[in-house]
Amino acid sequence: MRLTSKGRYAVSAMVDLNNQRDQGPITLSAISERQYISLSYLEQLFRRLRESGLVNSVRGPGGGYLLAKDAVDISVADIIRAVNEPVRTTMCENGIRGCHRGQRCDTHQLWESLGLHIYRFMDSVSLAQVCAKDAVLNHIQLGDVARYLPADPMAEGMIKIEAIS
Amino acid sequence: MRLTSKGRYAVSAMVDLNNQRDQGPITLSAISERQYISLSYLEQLFRRLRESGLVNSVRGPGGGYLLAKDAVDISVADIIRAVNEPVRTTMCENGIRGCHRGQRCDTHQLWESLGLHIYRFMDSVSLAQVCAKDAVLNHIQLGDVARYLPADPMAEGMIKIEAIS
DNA sequence: TTAATTCCGACTAATTTAGTCAAGTATATA
DNA sequence: TATATACTTGACTAAATTAGTCGGAATTAA
C-alpha cells in the first residue's frame, strides 16, 4: 500500500466523476479544468482506472468516462491500488517466503500484517461515503467510516466499529 | 501521510531497537546487519527519529540508540511522520485556505479529512503492539488494534473499536 | 591516545511522480 | 462522407523522492 499524491489525484478525479454522474460521460478536459490536473496526466491515470475496471470509457464526440460500478462498491483502496505500481519489496526478494541473502527476514510478516490493516481500513471507505460528505459538508465525519471488518471474521479475530456520538 | 518503503525501514529499525532494549544502547551497525539496511541510510533515518524525540543517542564507544519513550507511547504514525518530509500539497498552494488560481479547491478539505482518518488509524497502532506480536507470533492480530479515537471526541463524532472475537 | 560510534553535509544513482508530445483510433453529427 | 471530438497509446522529459555513498568531525569509554 503506497500513499502519495498520485493516489490523491486519482481519488479527486473519481470524486469529480461521481459528482457529475447525471451528466453522462465526463471528459477528461472537464475534470482537468475542475480539479487542476493536467489532461495528459489524467490520461495516464484513467488508463489504469479503466484497466482496473473502475471506469468505462465512451469514445468519440460526447464521449468521456463513467464509473463502471456504483460508488458504494468502489473503495478508496481500489482507486489507490489501481494507479500505483505494485509495491516493490526492497527488503525481501521473493514474496512472503525466502528473504534476501538466504536468510529469513524477520520483519517481513510483521509489515505484511500491518500493511494488511491499513489496506483493510482504506477498503472500508467507499467513494460514495467520500462523495456524500464532499457534496454536503465538504468534510468526512468519523462516524461515517461504517464498518471495518476482516474478510473472514473467524480467521483473525474481528473488530467492530460503532459511531457512539 | 505518505506511506512508502522508507517508513517501512524506519518501523523495522524501531522494532529491532525495542526488541533489543535490554542490551543497552544499540549501534546502527547492529541494526544494519539484522535488518539489512545500509548503515548510511540508517544514519539518515535516525537523525530524523532523534530530532523527532523518538530515540536518544549515546555517543562514543559502547554508544548507540535507545528508545526515548516507552514503546506503548510511540505509534507507527509517529515513526512514519518522523522520517518523511512534510507532504507537498501539489494541488493547493497554501494550507487549508486559498487554493491555486485564486479559486477554492473543492477536494482539499475532502482529502484533508480522509488523510486525517488514515492518520488516526496509524496512530492507533503502537510500536509495542507491533513488537509484541513480532516476538511471539510474528503476526499482528486484528483484535489488537486497540483503540481508534479522535483527539477530541466531541469535535467530530467518535468511533469505538472493540475486539469482539 | 585510540577506537568506537554518533553526527553532519555534500554528493550520486535509481526510482517514481508528474507532465509533455505526437501520433493514432473510434464515433456522433453535420 | 467529412469533421471535430475525445479516447488510446507509446515514447519521451523534468522534477522530486528514495536510497544510498563518502569523507570527515565530534564525542567519549577504555
Coordinates of C-alpha atoms (C1' of nucleotides) in Angstrom, one line a residue:
Chain A
M1 CA 0.0 0.0 0.0
R2 CA 1.5 3.2 -1.1
L3 CA 0.1 6.6 -0.3
T4 CA 1.2 9.6 -2.3
S5 CA -0.3 12.5 -4.1
K6 CA -0.7 10.3 -7.1
G7 CA -3.4 8.4 -5.3
R8 CA -4.8 11.8 -4.2
Y9 CA -5.2 12.9 -7.8
A10 CA -6.9 9.7 -8.7
V11 CA -9.4 10.0 -5.8
S12 CA -10.1 13.6 -6.6
A13 CA -10.8 12.7 -10.2
M14 CA -13.1 9.8 -9.2
V15 CA -15.0 12.1 -6.8
D16 CA -15.5 14.6 -9.6
L17 CA -16.6 11.8 -11.9
N18 CA -19.2 10.6 -9.4
N19 CA -20.4 14.1 -8.6
Q20 CA -21.1 14.7 -12.3
R21 CA -22.6 11.3 -12.9
D22 CA -26.0 12.6 -14.0
Q23 CA -24.3 14.5 -16.9
G24 CA -23.5 11.3 -18.9
P25 CA -19.9 10.6 -20.0
I26 CA -17.5 13.1 -18.5
T27 CA -14.5 14.3 -20.5
L28 CA -11.0 14.4 -19.0
S29 CA -10.7 18.0 -20.1
A30 CA -13.7 18.9 -17.9
I31 CA -12.1 17.1 -14.9
S32 CA -8.8 18.7 -15.8
E33 CA -10.3 22.1 -15.5
R34 CA -12.3 21.5 -12.3
Q35 CA -9.5 19.6 -10.5
Y36 CA -6.5 21.4 -11.9
I37 CA -4.9 18.2 -13.0
S38 CA -3.1 18.2 -16.4
L39 CA -5.0 16.4 -19.2
S40 CA -2.1 14.2 -20.1
Y41 CA -1.6 13.1 -16.6
L42 CA -5.3 12.3 -16.2
E43 CA -5.0 10.2 -19.4
Q44 CA -2.3 8.2 -17.6
L45 CA -4.4 7.7 -14.5
F46 CA -7.6 6.9 -16.3
R47 CA -5.8 4.3 -18.4
R48 CA -5.1 2.4 -15.2
L49 CA -8.5 3.1 -13.7
R50 CA -10.1 1.6 -16.9
E51 CA -7.8 -1.4 -16.9
S52 CA -8.8 -2.0 -13.3
G53 CA -12.4 -2.0 -14.2
L54 CA -13.3 1.1 -12.1
V55 CA -14.4 3.3 -15.0
N56 CA -15.8 2.7 -18.5
S57 CA -14.9 4.9 -21.5
V58 CA -17.1 6.1 -24.3
R59 CA -15.1 7.2 -27.4
G60 CA -16.0 9.9 -29.9
P61 CA -17.8 13.2 -29.5
G62 CA -20.0 13.3 -26.5
G63 CA -17.8 10.6 -25.0
G64 CA -15.9 10.5 -21.8
Y65 CA -15.7 8.4 -18.7
L66 CA -18.3 6.8 -16.4
L67 CA -18.0 5.0 -13.2
A68 CA -18.0 1.2 -14.0
K69 CA -19.9 0.4 -10.8
D70 CA -21.8 2.1 -8.1
A71 CA -19.8 4.4 -5.9
V72 CA -20.7 2.3 -2.9
D73 CA -18.8 -0.6 -4.5
I74 CA -15.6 1.3 -5.1
S75 CA -13.3 1.8 -2.2
V76 CA -10.6 4.4 -1.8
A77 CA -8.1 1.5 -1.6
D78 CA -9.4 0.3 -5.0
I79 CA -8.5 3.6 -6.6
I80 CA -5.1 3.9 -5.0
R81 CA -4.2 0.4 -5.8
A82 CA -5.3 1.0 -9.5
V83 CA -2.9 3.9 -10.1
N84 CA 0.1 2.7 -8.1
E85 CA 2.6 0.2 -9.3
P86 CA 2.7 -3.0 -7.2
V87 CA 4.8 -2.3 -4.1
R88 CA 8.5 -3.0 -4.7
T89 CA 9.6 -5.1 -1.7
T90 CA 13.0 -3.7 -1.3
M91 CA 14.0 -5.7 1.7
C92 CA 12.7 -9.1 0.5
E93 CA 13.5 -10.5 -2.8
N94 CA 10.6 -13.0 -3.1
G95 CA 7.1 -12.8 -1.8
I96 CA 6.3 -14.0 1.7
R97 CA 9.0 -16.7 1.7
G98 CA 12.7 -16.7 1.2
C99 CA 14.1 -13.2 2.0
H100 CA 17.4 -12.0 0.7
R101 CA 20.8 -13.4 1.4
G102 CA 19.1 -16.7 2.0
Q103 CA 18.0 -15.7 5.5
R104 CA 14.6 -15.2 6.9
C105 CA 13.5 -11.6 7.1
D106 CA 12.0 -11.4 10.5
T107 CA 10.1 -8.2 10.0
H108 CA 8.5 -9.3 6.7
Q109 CA 5.4 -10.9 8.1
L110 CA 5.2 -8.1 10.6
W111 CA 5.0 -5.5 7.9
E112 CA 2.7 -7.7 5.8
S113 CA 0.3 -7.7 8.6
L114 CA 0.5 -4.0 9.3
G115 CA 0.0 -3.3 5.6
L116 CA -3.0 -5.5 5.6
H117 CA -4.5 -3.5 8.4
I118 CA -4.0 -0.2 6.6
Y119 CA -5.3 -1.8 3.5
R120 CA -8.5 -3.0 5.1
F121 CA -9.1 0.3 6.6
M122 CA -8.8 2.0 3.2
D123 CA -11.0 -0.6 1.8
S124 CA -13.7 0.3 4.3
V125 CA -14.1 3.8 3.0
S126 CA -16.2 3.9 -0.2
L127 CA -16.2 6.5 -2.9
A128 CA -19.8 7.1 -2.1
Q129 CA -19.0 8.0 1.5
V130 CA -16.3 10.3 0.4
C131 CA -18.6 12.0 -2.2
A132 CA -21.6 12.3 0.0
K133 CA -19.7 14.3 2.5
D134 CA -17.9 16.2 -0.2
A135 CA -21.2 17.4 -1.6
V136 CA -22.9 18.2 1.6
L137 CA -20.3 19.2 4.2
N138 CA -17.1 19.0 2.3
H139 CA -15.9 17.0 5.3
I140 CA -16.0 13.4 6.3
Q141 CA -17.4 12.7 9.7
L142 CA -15.6 10.0 11.7
G143 CA -18.9 8.3 12.3
D144 CA -19.3 7.5 8.7
V145 CA -16.4 5.1 8.4
A146 CA -19.0 2.5 8.5
R147 CA -17.6 -1.0 9.1
Y148 CA -14.1 -2.2 9.4
L149 CA -14.3 -5.9 9.1
P150 CA -11.8 -8.6 8.1
A151 CA -12.8 -10.7 5.0
D152 CA -13.1 -13.7 7.2
P153 CA -14.0 -12.7 10.7
M154 CA -13.1 -16.1 12.2
A155 CA -9.7 -16.1 10.7
E156 CA -8.0 -13.3 12.7
G157 CA -10.4 -12.0 15.3
M158 CA -12.8 -9.3 14.5
I159 CA -13.2 -5.6 15.1
K160 CA -16.5 -3.8 15.4
I161 CA -16.7 -0.1 14.8
E162 CA -19.6 1.9 16.1
A163 CA -20.3 5.5 16.0
I164 CA -21.1 6.4 19.6
S165 CA -21.6 10.1 19.3
Chain B
M1 CA 0.5 11.0 5.3
R2 CA 2.9 9.3 3.0
L3 CA 3.4 5.5 3.0
T4 CA 6.4 4.1 1.3
S5 CA 9.2 1.7 2.0
K6 CA 11.1 4.5 3.7
G7 CA 8.6 4.3 6.5
R8 CA 8.8 0.5 6.5
Y9 CA 12.6 0.7 7.0
A10 CA 12.1 3.1 9.9
V11 CA 9.4 0.9 11.5
S12 CA 11.6 -2.2 11.1
A13 CA 14.5 -0.4 12.7
M14 CA 12.4 0.8 15.6
V15 CA 11.0 -2.7 16.1
D16 CA 14.6 -4.0 16.2
L17 CA 15.5 -1.3 18.7
N18 CA 12.7 -2.2 21.0
N19 CA 13.4 -5.9 20.8
Q20 CA 17.0 -5.3 21.9
R21 CA 16.1 -2.8 24.6
D22 CA 17.6 -4.8 27.4
Q23 CA 21.0 -4.7 25.8
G24 CA 21.7 -1.0 26.5
P25 CA 22.4 1.4 23.6
I26 CA 22.1 -0.4 20.2
T27 CA 24.5 0.6 17.4
L28 CA 23.3 1.3 13.9
S29 CA 25.7 -1.3 12.5
A30 CA 24.0 -4.0 14.6
I31 CA 20.6 -2.9 13.3
S32 CA 22.1 -2.7 9.8
E33 CA 23.2 -6.3 9.9
R34 CA 20.0 -7.6 11.4
Q35 CA 17.6 -5.7 9.2
Y36 CA 19.7 -5.5 6.0
I37 CA 19.5 -1.7 5.9
S38 CA 22.7 0.2 4.9
L39 CA 24.4 1.9 7.8
S40 CA 24.5 5.3 6.0
Y41 CA 20.8 5.1 5.2
L42 CA 20.1 4.2 8.9
E43 CA 22.1 7.3 9.9
Q44 CA 19.8 9.5 7.8
L45 CA 16.7 7.9 9.3
F46 CA 17.9 8.0 12.9
R47 CA 18.9 11.6 12.6
R48 CA 15.2 12.3 12.0
L49 CA 14.0 9.9 14.6
R50 CA 16.2 11.7 17.1
E51 CA 15.1 15.1 16.0
S52 CA 11.5 14.0 16.5
G53 CA 12.3 12.8 20.0
L54 CA 11.6 9.2 19.4
V55 CA 15.1 8.0 20.2
N56 CA 18.0 9.1 22.3
S57 CA 21.6 8.7 21.2
V58 CA 24.7 7.8 23.2
R59 CA 28.0 8.8 21.6
G60 CA 31.3 7.2 21.8
P61 CA 32.3 3.5 22.2
G62 CA 29.5 1.5 23.7
G63 CA 27.1 4.1 22.5
G64 CA 24.2 3.7 20.2
Y65 CA 20.5 4.5 20.2
L66 CA 17.7 3.9 22.8
L67 CA 14.0 4.5 22.6
A68 CA 13.3 7.9 24.1
K69 CA 9.9 6.7 25.5
D70 CA 8.1 3.5 26.2
A71 CA 7.1 1.6 23.1
V72 CA 3.4 1.9 24.0
D73 CA 3.8 5.7 23.7
I74 CA 5.2 5.5 20.1
S75 CA 2.8 5.0 17.3
V76 CA 3.5 3.7 13.9
A77 CA 2.3 7.1 12.6
D78 CA 4.9 8.9 14.8
I79 CA 7.7 6.9 13.1
I80 CA 6.5 7.4 9.6
R81 CA 5.8 11.1 10.2
A82 CA 9.4 11.4 11.6
V83 CA 11.2 10.1 8.5
N84 CA 9.0 11.6 5.8
E85 CA 9.2 15.2 4.5
P86 CA 6.1 17.2 5.3
V87 CA 3.6 16.4 2.5
R88 CA 3.9 18.7 -0.5
T89 CA 0.4 19.9 -1.4
T90 CA 0.7 19.8 -5.2
M91 CA -2.9 20.8 -5.8
C92 CA -3.1 23.6 -3.3
E93 CA -0.6 26.4 -2.8
N94 CA -1.5 27.5 0.7
G95 CA -2.7 25.4 3.6
I96 CA -6.3 24.8 4.1
R97 CA -7.4 28.1 2.6
G98 CA -6.8 29.8 -0.7
C99 CA -6.1 27.2 -3.3
H100 CA -4.3 27.9 -6.5
R101 CA -5.5 30.2 -9.3
G102 CA -7.4 32.1 -6.6
Q103 CA -10.2 29.5 -6.6
R104 CA -11.4 27.2 -3.9
C105 CA -10.0 23.7 -4.3
D106 CA -13.2 21.8 -3.5
T107 CA -11.5 18.5 -2.9
H108 CA -8.9 19.9 -0.5
Q109 CA -10.9 19.5 2.7
L110 CA -12.1 16.2 1.4
W111 CA -8.6 14.8 1.2
E112 CA -7.6 16.5 4.5
S113 CA -10.4 14.6 6.2
L114 CA -9.6 11.3 4.5
G115 CA -5.9 11.8 5.4
L116 CA -6.9 12.5 8.9
H117 CA -8.7 9.2 9.1
I118 CA -5.7 7.3 7.8
Y119 CA -3.5 9.2 10.2
R120 CA -5.6 8.4 13.2
F121 CA -5.7 4.8 12.3
M122 CA -1.9 4.6 12.1
D123 CA -1.7 6.5 15.3
S124 CA -3.8 3.8 17.0
V125 CA -1.1 1.2 16.4
S126 CA 1.7 1.4 18.9
L127 CA 5.2 0.1 18.5
A128 CA 4.6 -2.1 21.5
Q129 CA 1.7 -3.8 19.8
V130 CA 3.8 -4.3 16.7
C131 CA 6.7 -5.7 18.7
A132 CA 4.7 -8.0 20.9
K133 CA 3.3 -9.8 18.0
D134 CA 6.6 -9.7 16.2
A135 CA 8.2 -11.5 19.1
V136 CA 5.5 -14.0 19.8
L137 CA 3.6 -14.7 16.6
N138 CA 5.4 -12.6 14.0
H139 CA 1.9 -11.5 13.2
I140 CA -0.5 -8.8 14.3
Q141 CA -4.0 -9.9 15.2
L142 CA -6.8 -7.6 14.2
G143 CA -8.1 -7.7 17.7
D144 CA -5.0 -6.0 19.0
V145 CA -5.7 -2.7 17.2
A146 CA -6.8 -1.4 20.5
R147 CA -8.5 2.0 20.3
Y148 CA -9.2 4.3 17.4
L149 CA -10.2 7.5 18.9
P150 CA -10.2 11.1 17.8
A151 CA -8.1 13.5 19.9
D152 CA -11.3 15.5 20.7
P153 CA -14.2 13.1 20.7
M154 CA -16.7 15.9 20.8
A155 CA -15.3 17.6 17.8
E156 CA -16.1 15.2 15.0
G157 CA -18.1 12.3 16.4
M158 CA -16.4 9.3 17.9
I159 CA -15.7 5.8 16.9
K160 CA -15.4 2.9 19.3
I161 CA -13.4 -0.1 18.3
E162 CA -13.9 -3.3 20.2
A163 CA -12.4 -6.7 19.6
I164 CA -15.5 -9.0 19.5
S165 CA -13.8 -12.3 18.9
Chain C
dT1 C1' 45.6 8.3 22.9
dT2 C1' 42.9 5.2 20.4
dA3 C1' 39.0 3.2 18.7
dA4 C1' 34.1 3.1 18.6
dT5 C1' 30.4 5.4 17.5
dT6 C1' 27.3 9.2 16.6
dC7 C1' 26.9 13.4 13.9
dC8 C1' 26.8 16.2 9.7
dG9 C1' 26.9 17.9 5.0
dA10 C1' 27.5 17.1 0.4
dC11 C1' 27.3 14.3 -3.2
dT12 C1' 25.3 10.4 -6.5
dA13 C1' 22.2 6.9 -8.7
dA14 C1' 17.9 4.7 -9.1
dT15 C1' 13.1 5.1 -9.0
dT16 C1' 8.8 7.3 -9.0
dT17 C1' 5.9 11.1 -9.9
dA18 C1' 4.3 14.4 -12.9
dG19 C1' 3.8 16.1 -17.1
dT20 C1' 4.6 16.7 -22.5
dC21 C1' 4.3 15.4 -27.2
dA22 C1' 2.8 13.2 -31.2
dA23 C1' 0.8 10.3 -33.1
dG24 C1' -3.0 7.1 -33.5
dT25 C1' -8.5 5.0 -33.2
dA26 C1' -13.5 5.4 -32.6
dT27 C1' -17.7 7.8 -33.4
dA28 C1' -21.5 11.3 -33.2
dT29 C1' -23.2 14.5 -36.1
dA30 C1' -23.4 17.9 -39.6
Chain D
dT1 C1' -18.6 11.3 -46.1
dA2 C1' -16.1 14.8 -43.7
dT3 C1' -15.0 16.6 -39.5
dA4 C1' -14.5 17.6 -34.9
dT5 C1' -14.5 15.4 -30.5
dA6 C1' -12.5 12.5 -27.4
dC7 C1' -10.3 8.3 -26.0
dT8 C1' -5.8 5.4 -26.7
dT9 C1' -1.1 4.5 -26.9
dG10 C1' 3.8 4.9 -26.7
dA11 C1' 7.8 7.5 -26.1
dC12 C1' 9.9 11.0 -24.1
dT13 C1' 11.3 14.6 -20.4
dA14 C1' 11.8 17.1 -15.8
dA15 C1' 11.3 17.2 -11.1
dA16 C1' 11.1 15.1 -6.8
dT17 C1' 11.9 11.4 -3.7
dT18 C1' 14.3 7.4 -2.2
dA19 C1' 18.2 5.1 -1.3
dG20 C1' 22.1 5.2 -0.9
dT21 C1' 27.8 6.8 -0.7
dC22 C1' 31.6 9.3 1.0
dG23 C1' 34.6 11.8 3.9
dG24 C1' 35.2 13.8 7.7
dA25 C1' 34.2 16.0 12.6
dA26 C1' 32.7 15.5 17.4
dT27 C1' 32.3 12.6 21.5
dT28 C1' 33.7 9.5 24.8
dA29 C1' 34.9 4.7 27.0
dA30 C1' 38.7 2.2 27.8

